[in-house]
PDB file of C-alpha atoms in Angstrom:
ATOM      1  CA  UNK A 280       1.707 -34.888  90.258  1.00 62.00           C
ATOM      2  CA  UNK A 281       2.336 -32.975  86.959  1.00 65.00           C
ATOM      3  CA  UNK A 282       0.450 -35.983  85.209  1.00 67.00           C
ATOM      4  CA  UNK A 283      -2.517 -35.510  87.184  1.00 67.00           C
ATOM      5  CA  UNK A 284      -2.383 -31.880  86.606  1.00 71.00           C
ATOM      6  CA  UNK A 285      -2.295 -32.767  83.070  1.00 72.00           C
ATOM      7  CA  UNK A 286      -5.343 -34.892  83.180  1.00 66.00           C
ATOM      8  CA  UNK A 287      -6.765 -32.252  85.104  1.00 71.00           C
ATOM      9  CA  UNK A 288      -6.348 -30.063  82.089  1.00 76.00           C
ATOM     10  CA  UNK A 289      -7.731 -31.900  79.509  1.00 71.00           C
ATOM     11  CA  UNK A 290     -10.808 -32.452  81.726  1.00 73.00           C
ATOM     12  CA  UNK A 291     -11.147 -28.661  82.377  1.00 74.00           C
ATOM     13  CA  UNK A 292     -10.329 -27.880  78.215  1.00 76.00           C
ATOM     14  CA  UNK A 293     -13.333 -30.618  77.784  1.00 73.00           C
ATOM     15  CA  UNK A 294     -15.630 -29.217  80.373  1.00 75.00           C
ATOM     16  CA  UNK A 295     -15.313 -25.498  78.414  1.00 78.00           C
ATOM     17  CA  UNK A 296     -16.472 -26.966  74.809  1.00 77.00           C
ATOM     18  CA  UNK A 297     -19.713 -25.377  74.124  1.00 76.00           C
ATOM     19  CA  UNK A 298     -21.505 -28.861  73.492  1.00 73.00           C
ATOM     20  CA  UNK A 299     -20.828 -29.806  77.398  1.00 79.00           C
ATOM     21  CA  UNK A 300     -22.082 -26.422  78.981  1.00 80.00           C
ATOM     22  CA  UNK A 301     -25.657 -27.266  77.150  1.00 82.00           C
ATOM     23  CA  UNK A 302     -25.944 -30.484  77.971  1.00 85.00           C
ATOM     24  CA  UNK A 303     -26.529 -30.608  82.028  1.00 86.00           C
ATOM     25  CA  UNK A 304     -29.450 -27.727  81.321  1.00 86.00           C
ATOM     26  CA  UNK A 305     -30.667 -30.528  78.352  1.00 84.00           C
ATOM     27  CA  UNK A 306     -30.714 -33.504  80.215  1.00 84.00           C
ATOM     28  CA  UNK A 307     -32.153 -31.597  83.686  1.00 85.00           C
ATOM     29  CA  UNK A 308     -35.137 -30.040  81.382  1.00 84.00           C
ATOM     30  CA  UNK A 309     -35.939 -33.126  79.843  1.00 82.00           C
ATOM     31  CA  UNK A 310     -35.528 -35.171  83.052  1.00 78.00           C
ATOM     32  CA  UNK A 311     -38.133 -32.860  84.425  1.00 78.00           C
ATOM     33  CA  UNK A 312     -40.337 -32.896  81.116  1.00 76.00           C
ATOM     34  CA  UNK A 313     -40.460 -36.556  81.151  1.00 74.00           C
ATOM     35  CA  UNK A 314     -41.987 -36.605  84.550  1.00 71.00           C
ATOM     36  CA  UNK A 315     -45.521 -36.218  83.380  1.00 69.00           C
ATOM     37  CA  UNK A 316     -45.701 -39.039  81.770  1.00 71.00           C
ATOM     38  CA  UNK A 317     -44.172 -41.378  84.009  1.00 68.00           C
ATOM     39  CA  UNK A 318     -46.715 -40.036  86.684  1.00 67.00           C
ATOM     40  CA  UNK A 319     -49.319 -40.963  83.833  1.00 67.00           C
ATOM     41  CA  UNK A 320     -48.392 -44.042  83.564  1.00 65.00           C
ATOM     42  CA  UNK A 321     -47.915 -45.302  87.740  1.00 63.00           C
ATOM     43  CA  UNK A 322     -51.042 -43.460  88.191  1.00 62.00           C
ATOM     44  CA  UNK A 323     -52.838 -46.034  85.800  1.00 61.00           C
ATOM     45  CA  UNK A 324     -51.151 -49.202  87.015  1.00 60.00           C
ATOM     46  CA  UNK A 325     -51.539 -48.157  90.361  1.00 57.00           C
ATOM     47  CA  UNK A 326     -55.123 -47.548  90.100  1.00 59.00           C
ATOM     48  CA  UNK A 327     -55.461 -51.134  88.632  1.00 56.00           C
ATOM     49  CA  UNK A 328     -54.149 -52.536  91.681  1.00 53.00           C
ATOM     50  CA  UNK A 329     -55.495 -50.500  94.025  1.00 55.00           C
ATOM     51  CA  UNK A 330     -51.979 -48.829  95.505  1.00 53.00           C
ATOM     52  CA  UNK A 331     -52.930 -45.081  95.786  1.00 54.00           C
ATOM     53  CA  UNK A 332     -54.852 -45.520  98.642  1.00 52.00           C
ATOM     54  CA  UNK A 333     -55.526 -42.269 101.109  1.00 55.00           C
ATOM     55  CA  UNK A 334     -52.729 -43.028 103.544  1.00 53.00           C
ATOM     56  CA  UNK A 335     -50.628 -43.396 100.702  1.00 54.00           C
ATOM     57  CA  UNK A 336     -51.486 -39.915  99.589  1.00 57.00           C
ATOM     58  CA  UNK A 337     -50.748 -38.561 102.355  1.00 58.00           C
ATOM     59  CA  UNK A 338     -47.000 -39.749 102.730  1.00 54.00           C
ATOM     60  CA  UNK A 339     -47.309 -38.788  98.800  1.00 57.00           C
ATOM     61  CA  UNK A 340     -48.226 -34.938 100.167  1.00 58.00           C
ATOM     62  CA  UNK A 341     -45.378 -35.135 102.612  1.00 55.00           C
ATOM     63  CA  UNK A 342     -42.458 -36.038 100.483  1.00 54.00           C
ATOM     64  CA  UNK A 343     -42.983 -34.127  97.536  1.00 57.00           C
ATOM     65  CA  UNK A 344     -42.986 -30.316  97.357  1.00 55.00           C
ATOM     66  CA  UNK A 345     -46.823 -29.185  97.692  1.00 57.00           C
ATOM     67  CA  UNK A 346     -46.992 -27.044  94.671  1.00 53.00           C
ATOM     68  CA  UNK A 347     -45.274 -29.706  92.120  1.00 56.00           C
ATOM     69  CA  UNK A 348     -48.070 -31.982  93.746  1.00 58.00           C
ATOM     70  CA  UNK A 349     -50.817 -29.658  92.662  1.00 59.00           C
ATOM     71  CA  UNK A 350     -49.571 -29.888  89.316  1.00 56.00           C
ATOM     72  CA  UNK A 351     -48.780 -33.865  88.801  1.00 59.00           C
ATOM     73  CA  UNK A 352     -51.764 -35.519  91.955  1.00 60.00           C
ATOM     74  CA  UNK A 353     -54.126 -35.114  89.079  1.00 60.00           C
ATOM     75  CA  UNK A 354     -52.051 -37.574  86.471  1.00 58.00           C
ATOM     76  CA  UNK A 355     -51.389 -39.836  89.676  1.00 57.00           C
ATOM     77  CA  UNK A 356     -55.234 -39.981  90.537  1.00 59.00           C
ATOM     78  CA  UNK A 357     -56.547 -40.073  87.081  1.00 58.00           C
ATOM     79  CA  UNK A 358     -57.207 -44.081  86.186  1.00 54.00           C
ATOM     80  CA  UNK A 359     -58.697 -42.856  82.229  1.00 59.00           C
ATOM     81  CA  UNK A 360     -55.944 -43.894  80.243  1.00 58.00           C
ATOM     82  CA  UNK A 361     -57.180 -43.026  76.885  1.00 63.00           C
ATOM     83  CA  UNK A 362     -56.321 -43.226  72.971  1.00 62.00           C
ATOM     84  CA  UNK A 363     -55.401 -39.888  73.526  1.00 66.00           C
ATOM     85  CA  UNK A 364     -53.489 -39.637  76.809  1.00 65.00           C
ATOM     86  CA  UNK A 365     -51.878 -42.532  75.617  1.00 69.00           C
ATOM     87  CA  UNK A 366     -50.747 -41.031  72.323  1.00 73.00           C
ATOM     88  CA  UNK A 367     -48.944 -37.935  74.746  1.00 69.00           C
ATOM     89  CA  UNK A 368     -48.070 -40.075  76.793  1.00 72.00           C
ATOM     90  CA  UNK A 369     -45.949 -41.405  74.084  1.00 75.00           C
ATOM     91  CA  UNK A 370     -45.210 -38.186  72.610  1.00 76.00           C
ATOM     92  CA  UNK A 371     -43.739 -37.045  76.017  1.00 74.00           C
ATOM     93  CA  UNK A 372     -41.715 -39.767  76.061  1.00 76.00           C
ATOM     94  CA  UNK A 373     -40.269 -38.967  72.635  1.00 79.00           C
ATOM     95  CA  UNK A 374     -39.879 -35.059  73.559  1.00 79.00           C
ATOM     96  CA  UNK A 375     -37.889 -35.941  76.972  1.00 79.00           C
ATOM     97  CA  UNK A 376     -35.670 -38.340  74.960  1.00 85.00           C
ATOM     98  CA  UNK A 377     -34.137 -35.251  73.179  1.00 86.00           C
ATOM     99  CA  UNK A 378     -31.755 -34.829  76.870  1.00 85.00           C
ATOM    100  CA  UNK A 379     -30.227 -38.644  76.270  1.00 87.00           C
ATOM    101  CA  UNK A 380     -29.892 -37.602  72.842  1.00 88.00           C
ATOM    102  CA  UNK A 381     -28.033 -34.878  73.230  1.00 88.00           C
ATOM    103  CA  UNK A 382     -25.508 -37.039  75.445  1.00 88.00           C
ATOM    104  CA  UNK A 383     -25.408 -39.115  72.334  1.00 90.00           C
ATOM    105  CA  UNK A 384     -24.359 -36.678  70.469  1.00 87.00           C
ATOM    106  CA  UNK A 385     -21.867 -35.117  72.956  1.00 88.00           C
ATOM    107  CA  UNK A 386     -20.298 -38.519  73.432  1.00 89.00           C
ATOM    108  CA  UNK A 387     -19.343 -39.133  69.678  1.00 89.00           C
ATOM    109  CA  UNK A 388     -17.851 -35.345  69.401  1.00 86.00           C
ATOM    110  CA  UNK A 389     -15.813 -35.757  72.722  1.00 86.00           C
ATOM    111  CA  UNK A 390     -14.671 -39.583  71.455  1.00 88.00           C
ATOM    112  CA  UNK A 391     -14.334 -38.218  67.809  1.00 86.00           C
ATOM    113  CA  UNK A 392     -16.777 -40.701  66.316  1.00 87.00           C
ATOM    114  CA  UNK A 393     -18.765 -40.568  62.927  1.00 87.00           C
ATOM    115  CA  UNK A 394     -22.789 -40.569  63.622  1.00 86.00           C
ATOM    116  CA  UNK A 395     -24.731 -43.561  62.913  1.00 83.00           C
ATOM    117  CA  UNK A 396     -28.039 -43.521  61.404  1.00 86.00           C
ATOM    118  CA  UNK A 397     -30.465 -41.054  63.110  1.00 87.00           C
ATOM    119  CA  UNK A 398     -33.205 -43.241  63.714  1.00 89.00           C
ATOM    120  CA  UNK A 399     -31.298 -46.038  65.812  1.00 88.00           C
ATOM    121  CA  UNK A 400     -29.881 -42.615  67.557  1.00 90.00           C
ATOM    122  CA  UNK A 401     -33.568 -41.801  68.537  1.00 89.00           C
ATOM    123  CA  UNK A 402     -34.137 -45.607  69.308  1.00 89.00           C
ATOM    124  CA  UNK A 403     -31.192 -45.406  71.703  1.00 91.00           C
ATOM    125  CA  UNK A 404     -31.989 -42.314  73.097  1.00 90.00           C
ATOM    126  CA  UNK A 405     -35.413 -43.687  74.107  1.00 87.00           C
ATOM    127  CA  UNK A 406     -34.401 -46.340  75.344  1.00 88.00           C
ATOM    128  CA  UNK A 407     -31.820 -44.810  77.423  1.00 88.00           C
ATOM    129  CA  UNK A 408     -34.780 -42.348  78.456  1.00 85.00           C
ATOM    130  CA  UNK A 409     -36.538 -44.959  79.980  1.00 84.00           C
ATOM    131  CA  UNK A 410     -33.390 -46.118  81.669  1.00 87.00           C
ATOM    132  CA  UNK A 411     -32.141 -43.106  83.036  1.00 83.00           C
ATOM    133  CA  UNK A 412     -36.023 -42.044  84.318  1.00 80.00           C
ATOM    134  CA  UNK A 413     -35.927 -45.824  86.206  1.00 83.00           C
ATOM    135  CA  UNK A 414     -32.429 -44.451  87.765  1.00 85.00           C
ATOM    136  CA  UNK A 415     -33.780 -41.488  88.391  1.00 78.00           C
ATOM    137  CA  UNK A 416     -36.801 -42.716  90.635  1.00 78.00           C
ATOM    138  CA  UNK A 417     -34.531 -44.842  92.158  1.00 81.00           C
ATOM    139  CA  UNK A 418     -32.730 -42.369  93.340  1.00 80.00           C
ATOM    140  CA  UNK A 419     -35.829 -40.157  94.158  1.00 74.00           C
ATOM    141  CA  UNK A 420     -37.551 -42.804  96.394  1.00 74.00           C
ATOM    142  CA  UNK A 421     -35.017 -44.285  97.733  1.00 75.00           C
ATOM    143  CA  UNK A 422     -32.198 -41.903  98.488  1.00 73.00           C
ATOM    144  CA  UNK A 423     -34.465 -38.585  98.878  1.00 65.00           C
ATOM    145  CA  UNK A 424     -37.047 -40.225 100.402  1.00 66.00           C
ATOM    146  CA  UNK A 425     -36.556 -43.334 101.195  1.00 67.00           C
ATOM    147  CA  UNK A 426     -36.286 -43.172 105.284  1.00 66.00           C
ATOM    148  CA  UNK A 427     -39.866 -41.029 105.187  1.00 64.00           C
ATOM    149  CA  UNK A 428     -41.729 -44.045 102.710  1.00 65.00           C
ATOM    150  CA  UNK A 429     -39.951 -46.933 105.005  1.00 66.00           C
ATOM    151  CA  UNK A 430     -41.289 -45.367 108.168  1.00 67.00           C
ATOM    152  CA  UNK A 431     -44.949 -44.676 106.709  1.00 62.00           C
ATOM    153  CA  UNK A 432     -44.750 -48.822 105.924  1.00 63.00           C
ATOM    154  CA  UNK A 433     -43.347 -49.808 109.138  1.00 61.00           C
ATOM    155  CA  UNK A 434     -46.006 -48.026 110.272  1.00 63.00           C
ATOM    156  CA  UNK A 435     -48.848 -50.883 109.212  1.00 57.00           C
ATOM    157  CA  UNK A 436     -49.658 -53.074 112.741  1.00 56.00           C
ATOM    158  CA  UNK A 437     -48.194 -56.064 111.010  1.00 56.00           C
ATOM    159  CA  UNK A 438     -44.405 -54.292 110.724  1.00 57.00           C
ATOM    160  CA  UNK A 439     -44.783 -51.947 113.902  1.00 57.00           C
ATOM    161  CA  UNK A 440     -43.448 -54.646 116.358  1.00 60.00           C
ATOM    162  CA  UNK A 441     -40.129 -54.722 114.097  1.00 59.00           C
ATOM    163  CA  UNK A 442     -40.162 -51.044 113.078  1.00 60.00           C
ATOM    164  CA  UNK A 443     -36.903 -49.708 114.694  1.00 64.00           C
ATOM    165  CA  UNK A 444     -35.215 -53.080 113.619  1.00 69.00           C
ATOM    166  CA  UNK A 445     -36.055 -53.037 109.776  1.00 69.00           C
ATOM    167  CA  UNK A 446     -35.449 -49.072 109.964  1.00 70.00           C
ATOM    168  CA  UNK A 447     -31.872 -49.522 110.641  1.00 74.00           C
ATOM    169  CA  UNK A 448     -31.283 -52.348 108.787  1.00 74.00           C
ATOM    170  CA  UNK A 449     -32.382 -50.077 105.733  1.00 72.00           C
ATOM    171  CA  UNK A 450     -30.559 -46.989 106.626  1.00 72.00           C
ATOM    172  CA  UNK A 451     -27.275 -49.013 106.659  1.00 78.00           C
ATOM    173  CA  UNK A 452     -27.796 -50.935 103.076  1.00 80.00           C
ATOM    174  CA  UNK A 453     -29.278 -48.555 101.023  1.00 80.00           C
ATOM    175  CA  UNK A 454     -26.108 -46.384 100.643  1.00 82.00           C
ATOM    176  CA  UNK A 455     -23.933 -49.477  99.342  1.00 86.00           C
ATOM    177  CA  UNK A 456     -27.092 -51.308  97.580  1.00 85.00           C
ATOM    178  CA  UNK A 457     -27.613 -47.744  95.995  1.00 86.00           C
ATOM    179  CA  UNK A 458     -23.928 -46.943  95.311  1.00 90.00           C
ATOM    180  CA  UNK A 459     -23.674 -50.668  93.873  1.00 91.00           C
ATOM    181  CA  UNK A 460     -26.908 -50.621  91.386  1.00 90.00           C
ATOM    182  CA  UNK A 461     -25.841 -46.287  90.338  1.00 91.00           C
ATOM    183  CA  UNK A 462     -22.122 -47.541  89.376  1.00 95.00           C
ATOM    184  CA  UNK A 463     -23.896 -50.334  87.111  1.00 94.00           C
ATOM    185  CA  UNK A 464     -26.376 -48.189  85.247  1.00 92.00           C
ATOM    186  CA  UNK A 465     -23.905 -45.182  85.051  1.00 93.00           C
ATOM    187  CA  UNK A 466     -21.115 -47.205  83.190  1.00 94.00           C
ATOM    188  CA  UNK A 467     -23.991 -48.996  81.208  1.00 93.00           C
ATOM    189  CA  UNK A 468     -25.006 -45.876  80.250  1.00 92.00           C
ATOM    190  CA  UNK A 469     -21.869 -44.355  79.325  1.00 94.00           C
ATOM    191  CA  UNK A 470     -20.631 -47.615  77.403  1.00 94.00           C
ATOM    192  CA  UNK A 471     -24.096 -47.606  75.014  1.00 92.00           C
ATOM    193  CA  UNK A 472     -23.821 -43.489  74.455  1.00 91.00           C
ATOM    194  CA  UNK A 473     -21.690 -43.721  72.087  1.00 92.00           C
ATOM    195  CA  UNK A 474     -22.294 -44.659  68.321  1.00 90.00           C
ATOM    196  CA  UNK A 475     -19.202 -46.695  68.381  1.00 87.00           C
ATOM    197  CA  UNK A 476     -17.984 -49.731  70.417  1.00 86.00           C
ATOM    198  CA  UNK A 477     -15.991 -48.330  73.625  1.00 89.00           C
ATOM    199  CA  UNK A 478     -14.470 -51.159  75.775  1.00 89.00           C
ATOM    200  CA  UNK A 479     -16.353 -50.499  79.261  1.00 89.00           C
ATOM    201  CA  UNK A 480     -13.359 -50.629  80.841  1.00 90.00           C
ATOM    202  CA  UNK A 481     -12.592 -47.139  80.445  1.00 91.00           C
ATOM    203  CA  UNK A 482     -15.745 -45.967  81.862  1.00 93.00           C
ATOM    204  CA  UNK A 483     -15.131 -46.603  85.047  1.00 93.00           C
ATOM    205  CA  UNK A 484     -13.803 -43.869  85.769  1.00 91.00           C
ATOM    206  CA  UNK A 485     -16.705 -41.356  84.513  1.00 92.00           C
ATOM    207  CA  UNK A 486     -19.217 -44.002  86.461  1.00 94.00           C
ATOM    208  CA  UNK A 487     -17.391 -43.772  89.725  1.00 94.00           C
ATOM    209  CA  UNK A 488     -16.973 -40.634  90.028  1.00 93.00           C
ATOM    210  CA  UNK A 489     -20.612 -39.596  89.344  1.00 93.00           C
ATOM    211  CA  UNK A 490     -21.768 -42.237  91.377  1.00 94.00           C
ATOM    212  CA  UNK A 491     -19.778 -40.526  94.460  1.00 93.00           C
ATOM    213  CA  UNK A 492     -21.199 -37.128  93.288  1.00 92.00           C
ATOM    214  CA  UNK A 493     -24.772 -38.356  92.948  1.00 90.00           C
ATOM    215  CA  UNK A 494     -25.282 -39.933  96.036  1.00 89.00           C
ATOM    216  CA  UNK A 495     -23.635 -36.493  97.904  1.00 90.00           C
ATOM    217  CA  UNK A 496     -26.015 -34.477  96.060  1.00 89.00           C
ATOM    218  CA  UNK A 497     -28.778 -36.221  97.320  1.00 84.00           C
ATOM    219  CA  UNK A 498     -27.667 -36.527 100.459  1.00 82.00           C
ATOM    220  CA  UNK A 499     -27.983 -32.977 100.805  1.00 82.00           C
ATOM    221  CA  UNK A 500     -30.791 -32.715  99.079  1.00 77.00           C
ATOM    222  CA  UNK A 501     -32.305 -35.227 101.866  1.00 72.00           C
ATOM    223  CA  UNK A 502     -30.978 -33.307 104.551  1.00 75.00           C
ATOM    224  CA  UNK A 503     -32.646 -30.553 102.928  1.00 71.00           C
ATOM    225  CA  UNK A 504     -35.953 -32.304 102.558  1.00 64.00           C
ATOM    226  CA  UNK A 505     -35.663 -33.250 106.395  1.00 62.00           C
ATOM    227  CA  UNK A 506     -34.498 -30.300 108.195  1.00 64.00           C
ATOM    228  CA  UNK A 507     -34.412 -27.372 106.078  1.00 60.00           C
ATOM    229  CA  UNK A 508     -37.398 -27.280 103.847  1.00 54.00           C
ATOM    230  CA  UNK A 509     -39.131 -24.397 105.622  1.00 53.00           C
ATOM    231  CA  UNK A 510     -36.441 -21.827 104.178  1.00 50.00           C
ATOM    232  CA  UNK A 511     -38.591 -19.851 102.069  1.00 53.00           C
ATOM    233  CA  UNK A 512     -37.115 -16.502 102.087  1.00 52.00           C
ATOM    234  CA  UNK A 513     -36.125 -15.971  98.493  1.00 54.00           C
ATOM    235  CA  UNK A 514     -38.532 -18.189  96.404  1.00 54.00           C
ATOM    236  CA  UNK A 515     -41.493 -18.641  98.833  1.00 56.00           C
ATOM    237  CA  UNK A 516     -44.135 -21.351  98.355  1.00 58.00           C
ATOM    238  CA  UNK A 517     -42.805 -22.534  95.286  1.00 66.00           C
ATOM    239  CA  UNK A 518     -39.137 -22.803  97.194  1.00 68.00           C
ATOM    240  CA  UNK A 519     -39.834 -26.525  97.319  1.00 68.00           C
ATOM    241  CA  UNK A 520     -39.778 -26.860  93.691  1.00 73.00           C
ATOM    242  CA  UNK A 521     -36.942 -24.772  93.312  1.00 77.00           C
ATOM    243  CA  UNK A 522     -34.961 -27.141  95.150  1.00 77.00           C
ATOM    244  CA  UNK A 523     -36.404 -30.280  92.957  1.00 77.00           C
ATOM    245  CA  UNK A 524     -34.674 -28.346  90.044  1.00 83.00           C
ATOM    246  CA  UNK A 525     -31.212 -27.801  91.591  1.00 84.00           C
ATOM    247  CA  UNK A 526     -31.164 -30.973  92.664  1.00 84.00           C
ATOM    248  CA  UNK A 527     -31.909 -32.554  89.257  1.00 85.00           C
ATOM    249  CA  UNK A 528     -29.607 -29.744  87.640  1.00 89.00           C
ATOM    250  CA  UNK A 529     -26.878 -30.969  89.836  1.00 90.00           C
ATOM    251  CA  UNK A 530     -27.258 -34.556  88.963  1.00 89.00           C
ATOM    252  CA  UNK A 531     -27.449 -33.664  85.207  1.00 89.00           C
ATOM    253  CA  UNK A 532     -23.919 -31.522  85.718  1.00 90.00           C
ATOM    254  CA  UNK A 533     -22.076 -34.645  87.533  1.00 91.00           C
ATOM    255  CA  UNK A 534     -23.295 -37.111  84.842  1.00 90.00           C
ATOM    256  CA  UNK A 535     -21.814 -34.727  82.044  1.00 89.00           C
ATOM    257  CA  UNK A 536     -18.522 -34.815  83.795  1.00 90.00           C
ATOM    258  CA  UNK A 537     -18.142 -37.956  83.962  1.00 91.00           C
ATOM    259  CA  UNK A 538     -18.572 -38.404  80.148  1.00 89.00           C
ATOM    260  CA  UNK A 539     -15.468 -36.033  79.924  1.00 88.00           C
ATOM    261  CA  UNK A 540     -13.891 -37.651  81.896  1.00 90.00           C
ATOM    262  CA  UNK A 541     -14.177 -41.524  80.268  1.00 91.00           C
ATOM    263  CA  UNK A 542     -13.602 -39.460  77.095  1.00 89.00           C
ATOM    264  CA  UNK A 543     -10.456 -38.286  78.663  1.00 88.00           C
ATOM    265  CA  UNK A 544      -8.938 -42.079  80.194  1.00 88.00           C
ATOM    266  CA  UNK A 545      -9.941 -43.160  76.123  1.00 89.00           C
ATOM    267  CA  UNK A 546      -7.942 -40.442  74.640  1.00 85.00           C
ATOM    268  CA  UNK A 547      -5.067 -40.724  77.235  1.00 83.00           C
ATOM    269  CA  UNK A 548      -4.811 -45.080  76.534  1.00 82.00           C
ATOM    270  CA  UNK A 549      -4.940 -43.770  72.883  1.00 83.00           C
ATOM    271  CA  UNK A 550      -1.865 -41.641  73.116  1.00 79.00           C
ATOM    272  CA  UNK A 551       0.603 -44.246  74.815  1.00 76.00           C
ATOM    273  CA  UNK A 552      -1.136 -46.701  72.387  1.00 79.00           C
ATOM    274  CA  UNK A 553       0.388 -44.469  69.278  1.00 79.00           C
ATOM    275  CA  UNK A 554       3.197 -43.827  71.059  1.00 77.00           C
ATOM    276  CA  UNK A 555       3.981 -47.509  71.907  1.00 77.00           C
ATOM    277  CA  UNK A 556       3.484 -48.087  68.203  1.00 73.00           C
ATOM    278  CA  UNK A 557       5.505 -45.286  66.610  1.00 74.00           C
ATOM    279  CA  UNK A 558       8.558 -46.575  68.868  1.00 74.00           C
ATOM    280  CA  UNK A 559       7.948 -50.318  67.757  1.00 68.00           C
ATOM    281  CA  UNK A 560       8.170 -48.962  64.020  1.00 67.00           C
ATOM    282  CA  UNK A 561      11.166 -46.701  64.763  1.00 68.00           C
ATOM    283  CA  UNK A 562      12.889 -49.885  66.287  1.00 62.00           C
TER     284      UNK A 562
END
């Protein structure tokens, strides 16, 4: 008991470094920022093959709050993908990569590791952009709203004779399949953060336990989304995208606690590695 306690502590000293009460805001911003031009970019592959069609909108207009689909229909609809929406397209990428950068950079002060060059940390951090927004729309379509999109398909006359069947079968794997693929990217995530080799085996931890907090945060946030969405007493119309940002803010806050707490299993092996050794040479 009084070692947990003591892990406890260092987790809650870590937590109150100024570093980790910026970074959930950074990475929820930027997660948001980068939105645009991911909608860019489905928006021009799926008009090449023909996959926004007008029933497809319409499940589109159901699942996502109305005014945040004002605001990102027209990059879904537009098929122009020019020099110049490619170019901030780009650019947006870039700008939203400054959230995985950030974890970078909190990573290597909460593991006490020098900086490598800046340029493969902005390489890395893109690249871990892309990977976290492919998570993140995981998540989005398949946790959020994944029970409203599998209906609307099991809705085509070729699927409706098996619709309940197929439902259920994906109500009861896409909690484990989910849980399964999250853990993976989480600890991949949290193993490549750093500028310095970190055995994976100690994120496990971190992974875990955002993994768990994840998929109950959006679990709410579905049962939001499906029986609840009509509260609009304090924000209104725009309540719906309120929500959107809470939930993203909350993901962003589990994912930064679980980098203090891999940074915390690290430090702890550390210690009874020094200790171990300082006996051996006293022997």
């Amino acid at each position: 008991m009084k070692r947990f306690k003591r892990y406890f502590k260092k987790v809650e000293k870590l937590i109150m470094r100024p570093e980790m009460k910026v970074l959930p805001g950074q990475l929820a911003f930027f997660l948001i920022l980068s939105i645009f031009p991911v909608f860019t970019l489905l928006g021009y592959i799926g008009s090449k093959f023909s996959l926004f069609s007008s029933s497809f909108l319409a499940v589109i207009k159901e699942v996502i709050p109305s005014n945040f689909l004002e605001v990102i229909l027209p990059f879904v609809t537009d098929s122009q993908l020019t020099g110049n929406t490619l170019v901030v397209m780009i650019l947006g990428f870039i700008l939203a990569s400054n959230g995985t950068h950030s974890l970078i950079v909190t990573s290597n002060e909460l593991y006490h590791l020098p900086y490598a060059d800046y340029i493969k940390r902005r390489i890395k951090a893109f690249l871990m952009t892309i990977l976290f927004l492919m998570l993140f729309i995981f998540i989005f379509i398949v946790l959020a709203y994944g029970n409203v999109i599998v209906s609307w398909i099991l809705d085509i006359k070729t699927l409706a004779a098996f619709h309940d069947q197929i439902y259920y079968f994906f109500l009861i794997l896409k909690w484990p399949v989910a849980f399964f693929l999250i853990f993976i990217v989480l600890k991949y995530i949290y193993t490549v953060a750093p500028d310095a080799r970190i055995p994976s085996k100690f994120m496990n931890a971190g992974a875990l336990f955002a993994t768990i907090g994840i998929i109950l945060i959006t679990l709410g946030y579905s049962l939001y989304v499906n029986y609840f969405s009509n509260y609009t007493l304090f924000y209104g119309s725009i309540s719906g995208i309120i929500m959107l940002m809470i939930w993203v803010y909350l993901i962003s806050f589990v994912l930064s606690l679980g980098i203090a707490i891999n940074s915390t299993v690290y430090a702890n092996y550390k210690e009874i590695l020094n200790k171990k050794e300082k006996n051996e040479d006293n022997s």
